[in-house]
Amino acid sequence: DAGVIQSPRHEVTEMGQEVTLRCKPISGHNSLFWYRQTMMRGLELLIYFNNNVPIDDSGMPEDRFSAKMPNASFSTLKIQPSEPRDSAVYFCAITQEGGGNTGELFFGEGSRLTVL
Amino acid sequence: QQPVQSPQAVILREGEDAVINCSSSKALYSVHWYRQKHGEAPVFLMILLKGGEQKGHDKISASFNEKKQQSSLYLTASQLSYSGTYFCGTLTGGGNKLTFGTGTQLKVEL
């Protein structure tokens, strides 16, 4: 079964601090996505990778945000410095590799970030 | 640009039907539908790949009108378990950039 593990599940930090969110796909995948969800803006695509290569980062809000995928099993989303308006739930999602790929997104459980 | 969904919210009594609409200002390659329960991640319902395609599983089905750049999700004989927020996701070009709609909150009551 396809799946994604995200950590931390919850993070509370103070404005100005660096935040690193982690995503670990536990199955083969073609693409990996980072989404941000807020009440005001809904589910926004921040960036996505195909075969570990960043394809579209037009959704990354500003230079304070960066994402990496050093290998097929790991990705990070970093915010430095963090601001209160970054408070949101951040989801990592994958599309499954191989003949069963229907384009379905498999989401992790999300990382809830609160910046005070 | 984000697809627009309507209605924004709907309350049903168990057994009633509902329709959720998704409209895009851009030509659509495909439409996905997801349901998200409170505090959980979105879960895939179905994908429609061709204009005119209709799909369904259980009592949830969807249609895709490519010309009108719209999709509709139909929930019949609603159950309490249908409660949640429904999102359409659209692909408007090559690649995998799935853009989610504004969401529709559905609550099913006894």
CSV table of N, CA and C in Angstrom, one decimal, chain A residues 3-90:
chain,number,residue,atom,x,y,z
A,3,GLY,N,1.9,5.0,0.9
A,3,GLY,CA,1.8,5.7,2.2
A,3,GLY,C,2.9,6.7,2.4
A,4,VAL,N,2.6,7.6,3.3
A,4,VAL,CA,3.6,8.7,3.5
A,4,VAL,C,3.6,8.9,5.0
A,5,ILE,N,4.8,9.1,5.6
A,5,ILE,CA,5.0,9.4,7.0
A,5,ILE,C,5.5,10.8,7.1
A,6,GLN,N,4.8,11.6,7.9
A,6,GLN,CA,5.3,13.0,8.1
A,6,GLN,C,5.6,13.2,9.6
A,7,SER,N,6.6,14.1,9.7
A,7,SER,CA,7.0,14.5,11.1
A,7,SER,C,7.5,15.9,11.1
A,8,PRO,N,7.3,16.6,12.2
A,8,PRO,CA,6.5,16.3,13.3
A,8,PRO,C,5.0,16.4,13.0
A,9,ARG,N,4.2,15.8,13.8
A,9,ARG,CA,2.7,15.9,13.6
A,9,ARG,C,2.3,17.3,14.1
A,10,HIS,N,2.9,17.8,15.1
A,10,HIS,CA,2.5,19.1,15.6
A,10,HIS,C,3.8,19.8,16.0
A,11,GLU,N,3.8,21.1,15.6
A,11,GLU,CA,5.0,21.9,16.0
A,11,GLU,C,4.5,23.3,16.4
A,12,VAL,N,4.9,23.8,17.6
A,12,VAL,CA,4.7,25.1,18.0
A,12,VAL,C,6.0,25.8,18.2
A,13,THR,N,6.1,27.0,17.5
A,13,THR,CA,7.4,27.7,17.6
A,13,THR,C,7.2,29.2,17.6
A,14,GLU,N,8.2,29.9,17.9
A,14,GLU,CA,8.1,31.3,18.0
A,14,GLU,C,8.6,32.0,16.7
A,15,MET,N,8.0,33.1,16.4
A,15,MET,CA,8.3,33.8,15.2
A,15,MET,C,9.9,34.0,15.1
A,16,GLY,N,10.4,33.8,13.9
A,16,GLY,CA,11.8,34.0,13.7
A,16,GLY,C,12.6,32.7,13.7
A,17,GLN,N,12.0,31.6,14.3
A,17,GLN,CA,12.7,30.4,14.4
A,17,GLN,C,12.6,29.6,13.1
A,18,GLU,N,13.6,28.7,12.9
A,18,GLU,CA,13.6,27.9,11.7
A,18,GLU,C,12.7,26.6,12.0
A,19,VAL,N,12.0,26.3,11.0
A,19,VAL,CA,11.1,25.1,11.1
A,19,VAL,C,11.5,24.1,9.9
A,20,THR,N,11.6,22.9,10.2
A,20,THR,CA,11.8,21.8,9.2
A,20,THR,C,10.8,20.8,9.3
A,21,LEU,N,10.1,20.6,8.3
A,21,LEU,CA,9.0,19.5,8.2
A,21,LEU,C,9.6,18.4,7.3
A,22,ARG,N,9.3,17.1,7.7
A,22,ARG,CA,9.8,16.0,7.0
A,22,ARG,C,8.8,15.1,6.4
A,23,CYS,N,9.1,14.5,5.3
A,23,CYS,CA,8.2,13.6,4.6
A,23,CYS,C,9.0,12.3,4.2
A,24,LYS,N,8.4,11.2,4.5
A,24,LYS,CA,9.1,9.9,4.1
A,24,LYS,C,8.1,9.0,3.4
A,25,PRO,N,8.2,8.9,2.1
A,25,PRO,CA,7.3,8.0,1.4
A,25,PRO,C,7.7,6.6,1.8
A,26,ILE,N,6.7,5.7,2.0
A,26,ILE,CA,7.0,4.3,2.4
A,26,ILE,C,6.7,3.4,1.3
A,27,SER,N,6.5,3.9,0.1
A,27,SER,CA,6.3,3.0,-1.1
A,27,SER,C,6.9,3.7,-2.3
A,28,GLY,N,7.0,3.0,-3.4
A,28,GLY,CA,7.5,3.6,-4.6
A,28,GLY,C,6.5,4.7,-5.1
A,29,HIS,N,7.1,5.7,-5.7
A,29,HIS,CA,6.3,6.8,-6.1
A,29,HIS,C,6.9,7.5,-7.3
A,30,ASN,N,6.0,8.2,-8.1
A,30,ASN,CA,6.5,8.9,-9.2
A,30,ASN,C,6.8,10.4,-8.8
A,31,SER,N,5.9,10.9,-8.1
A,31,SER,CA,5.9,12.4,-7.8
A,31,SER,C,5.6,12.6,-6.3
A,32,LEU,N,6.2,13.6,-5.8
A,32,LEU,CA,6.0,14.0,-4.4
A,32,LEU,C,5.6,15.5,-4.3
A,33,PHE,N,4.6,15.8,-3.5
A,33,PHE,CA,4.0,17.1,-3.4
A,33,PHE,C,4.0,17.6,-2.0
A,34,TRP,N,4.2,18.9,-1.9
A,34,TRP,CA,3.9,19.6,-0.6
A,34,TRP,C,2.8,20.5,-0.8
A,35,TYR,N,1.7,20.4,0.1
A,35,TYR,CA,0.6,21.2,0.1
A,35,TYR,C,0.5,21.9,1.5
A,36,ARG,N,-0.1,23.1,1.5
A,36,ARG,CA,-0.4,23.8,2.7
A,36,ARG,C,-1.9,24.1,2.8
A,37,GLN,N,-2.5,23.8,4.0
A,37,GLN,CA,-3.9,24.0,4.1
A,37,GLN,C,-4.2,25.0,5.2
A,38,THR,N,-5.0,26.1,4.9
A,38,THR,CA,-5.5,27.0,5.9
A,38,THR,C,-7.0,27.2,5.6
A,39,MET,N,-7.6,27.8,6.6
A,39,MET,CA,-9.1,28.1,6.4
A,39,MET,C,-9.3,29.1,5.3
A,40,MET,N,-8.4,30.1,5.3
A,40,MET,CA,-8.6,31.2,4.3
A,40,MET,C,-8.3,30.8,2.9
A,41,ARG,N,-7.3,30.0,2.7
A,41,ARG,CA,-6.8,29.7,1.3
A,41,ARG,C,-7.0,28.3,0.9
A,42,GLY,N,-7.5,27.4,1.8
A,42,GLY,CA,-7.7,26.1,1.4
A,42,GLY,C,-6.4,25.3,1.2
A,43,LEU,N,-6.5,24.3,0.2
A,43,LEU,CA,-5.3,23.5,0.0
A,43,LEU,C,-4.5,24.1,-1.2
A,44,GLU,N,-3.3,24.5,-0.9
A,44,GLU,CA,-2.4,25.2,-1.9
A,44,GLU,C,-1.2,24.3,-2.2
A,45,LEU,N,-0.9,24.1,-3.4
A,45,LEU,CA,0.3,23.4,-3.8
A,45,LEU,C,1.5,24.3,-3.7
A,46,LEU,N,2.5,23.9,-2.9
A,46,LEU,CA,3.7,24.7,-2.7
A,46,LEU,C,4.7,24.3,-3.8
A,47,ILE,N,5.0,23.0,-3.9
A,47,ILE,CA,6.0,22.5,-4.8
A,47,ILE,C,5.8,21.0,-5.1
A,48,TYR,N,6.2,20.6,-6.3
A,48,TYR,CA,6.2,19.1,-6.4
A,48,TYR,C,7.5,18.7,-7.2
A,49,PHE,N,7.8,17.4,-6.9
A,49,PHE,CA,9.0,16.8,-7.5
A,49,PHE,C,8.6,15.6,-8.3
A,50,ASN,N,9.3,15.4,-9.4
A,50,ASN,CA,9.2,14.2,-10.2
A,50,ASN,C,10.5,13.5,-10.1
A,51,ASN,N,10.6,12.2,-9.7
A,51,ASN,CA,11.8,11.5,-9.6
A,51,ASN,C,12.9,12.3,-8.9
A,52,ASN,N,12.5,12.9,-7.8
A,52,ASN,CA,13.4,13.7,-6.9
A,52,ASN,C,13.8,15.0,-7.5
A,53,VAL,N,13.3,15.4,-8.6
A,53,VAL,CA,13.7,16.7,-9.2
A,53,VAL,C,12.6,17.7,-9.1
A,54,PRO,N,12.8,18.9,-8.5
A,54,PRO,CA,11.7,19.9,-8.4
A,54,PRO,C,11.2,20.3,-9.8
A,55,ILE,N,10.0,20.2,-10.0
A,55,ILE,CA,9.4,20.5,-11.3
A,55,ILE,C,8.7,21.9,-11.3
A,56,ASP,N,7.9,22.2,-10.2
A,56,ASP,CA,7.2,23.4,-10.2
A,56,ASP,C,7.2,23.9,-8.7
A,57,ASP,N,7.8,25.0,-8.5
A,57,ASP,CA,7.8,25.6,-7.2
A,57,ASP,C,7.1,27.0,-7.1
A,58,SER,N,6.3,27.2,-8.1
A,58,SER,CA,5.6,28.5,-8.2
A,58,SER,C,4.7,28.8,-7.1
A,59,GLY,N,4.3,27.8,-6.3
A,59,GLY,CA,3.5,28.0,-5.2
A,59,GLY,C,4.2,28.3,-3.9
A,60,MET,N,5.5,28.2,-3.9
A,60,MET,CA,6.3,28.6,-2.7
A,60,MET,C,6.1,30.0,-2.4
A,61,PRO,N,5.6,30.4,-1.2
A,61,PRO,CA,5.2,31.8,-0.9
A,61,PRO,C,6.4,32.8,-1.2
A,62,GLU,N,7.5,32.5,-0.7
A,62,GLU,CA,8.6,33.5,-0.8
A,62,GLU,C,9.9,32.8,-0.4
A,63,ASP,N,11.0,33.5,-0.4
A,63,ASP,CA,12.3,32.9,-0.2
A,63,ASP,C,12.5,32.3,1.1
A,64,ARG,N,11.6,32.6,2.0
A,64,ARG,CA,11.8,32.0,3.4
A,64,ARG,C,11.5,30.5,3.3
A,65,PHE,N,10.8,30.1,2.3
A,65,PHE,CA,10.4,28.6,2.1
A,65,PHE,C,11.4,28.0,1.2
A,66,SER,N,11.9,26.8,1.5
A,66,SER,CA,12.7,26.0,0.6
A,66,SER,C,12.3,24.5,0.8
A,67,ALA,N,12.5,23.7,-0.2
A,67,ALA,CA,12.2,22.3,-0.2
A,67,ALA,C,13.3,21.5,-0.9
A,68,LYS,N,13.6,20.3,-0.3
A,68,LYS,CA,14.6,19.5,-0.9
A,68,LYS,C,14.1,18.1,-1.0
A,69,MET,N,14.7,17.3,-1.9
A,69,MET,CA,14.4,15.9,-2.0
A,69,MET,C,15.7,15.2,-2.3
A,70,PRO,N,16.6,14.9,-1.3
A,70,PRO,CA,17.9,14.4,-1.6
A,70,PRO,C,17.9,13.0,-2.1
A,71,ASN,N,16.8,12.2,-1.8
A,71,ASN,CA,16.6,10.9,-2.4
A,71,ASN,C,15.2,10.5,-2.5
A,72,ALA,N,14.9,9.4,-3.0
A,72,ALA,CA,13.5,9.0,-3.2
A,72,ALA,C,12.7,8.7,-1.9
A,73,SER,N,13.5,8.6,-0.8
A,73,SER,CA,12.8,8.2,0.4
A,73,SER,C,12.6,9.3,1.4
A,74,PHE,N,13.0,10.6,1.0
A,74,PHE,CA,13.0,11.6,2.0
A,74,PHE,C,12.8,13.0,1.3
A,75,SER,N,12.0,13.8,2.0
A,75,SER,CA,11.9,15.2,1.5
A,75,SER,C,11.7,16.1,2.7
A,76,THR,N,12.2,17.4,2.6
A,76,THR,CA,12.0,18.3,3.7
A,76,THR,C,11.5,19.6,3.1
A,77,LEU,N,10.7,20.3,4.0
A,77,LEU,CA,10.2,21.6,3.7
A,77,LEU,C,10.7,22.5,4.9
A,78,LYS,N,11.4,23.5,4.5
A,78,LYS,CA,12.0,24.4,5.6
A,78,LYS,C,11.5,25.8,5.5
A,79,ILE,N,11.2,26.4,6.6
A,79,ILE,CA,10.8,27.8,6.7
A,79,ILE,C,11.8,28.5,7.6
A,80,GLN,N,12.4,29.5,7.1
A,80,GLN,CA,13.4,30.3,7.8
A,80,GLN,C,13.5,31.7,7.3
A,81,PRO,N,13.2,32.7,8.2
A,81,PRO,CA,12.6,32.6,9.5
A,81,PRO,C,11.1,32.4,9.4
A,82,SER,N,10.5,31.7,10.4
A,82,SER,CA,9.0,31.5,10.4
A,82,SER,C,8.3,32.8,10.9
A,83,GLU,N,7.0,32.9,10.4
A,83,GLU,CA,6.2,34.0,10.7
A,83,GLU,C,4.8,33.5,11.1
A,84,PRO,N,4.0,34.2,11.9
A,84,PRO,CA,2.7,33.7,12.3
A,84,PRO,C,1.8,33.4,11.2
A,85,ARG,N,1.9,34.1,10.0
A,85,ARG,CA,1.1,33.7,8.9
A,85,ARG,C,1.4,32.4,8.2
A,86,ASP,N,2.5,31.8,8.7
A,86,ASP,CA,2.9,30.5,8.1
A,86,ASP,C,2.1,29.4,8.9
A,87,SER,N,1.4,29.7,9.9
A,87,SER,CA,0.6,28.7,10.7
A,87,SER,C,-0.4,28.0,9.7
A,88,ALA,N,-0.3,26.7,9.7
A,88,ALA,CA,-1.1,26.0,8.8
A,88,ALA,C,-0.9,24.5,9.0
A,89,VAL,N,-1.6,23.6,8.3
A,89,VAL,CA,-1.3,22.2,8.2
A,89,VAL,C,-0.6,22.0,6.9
A,90,TYR,N,0.6,21.4,7.0
A,90,TYR,CA,1.4,21.1,5.8
A,90,TYR,C,1.3,19.6,5.5
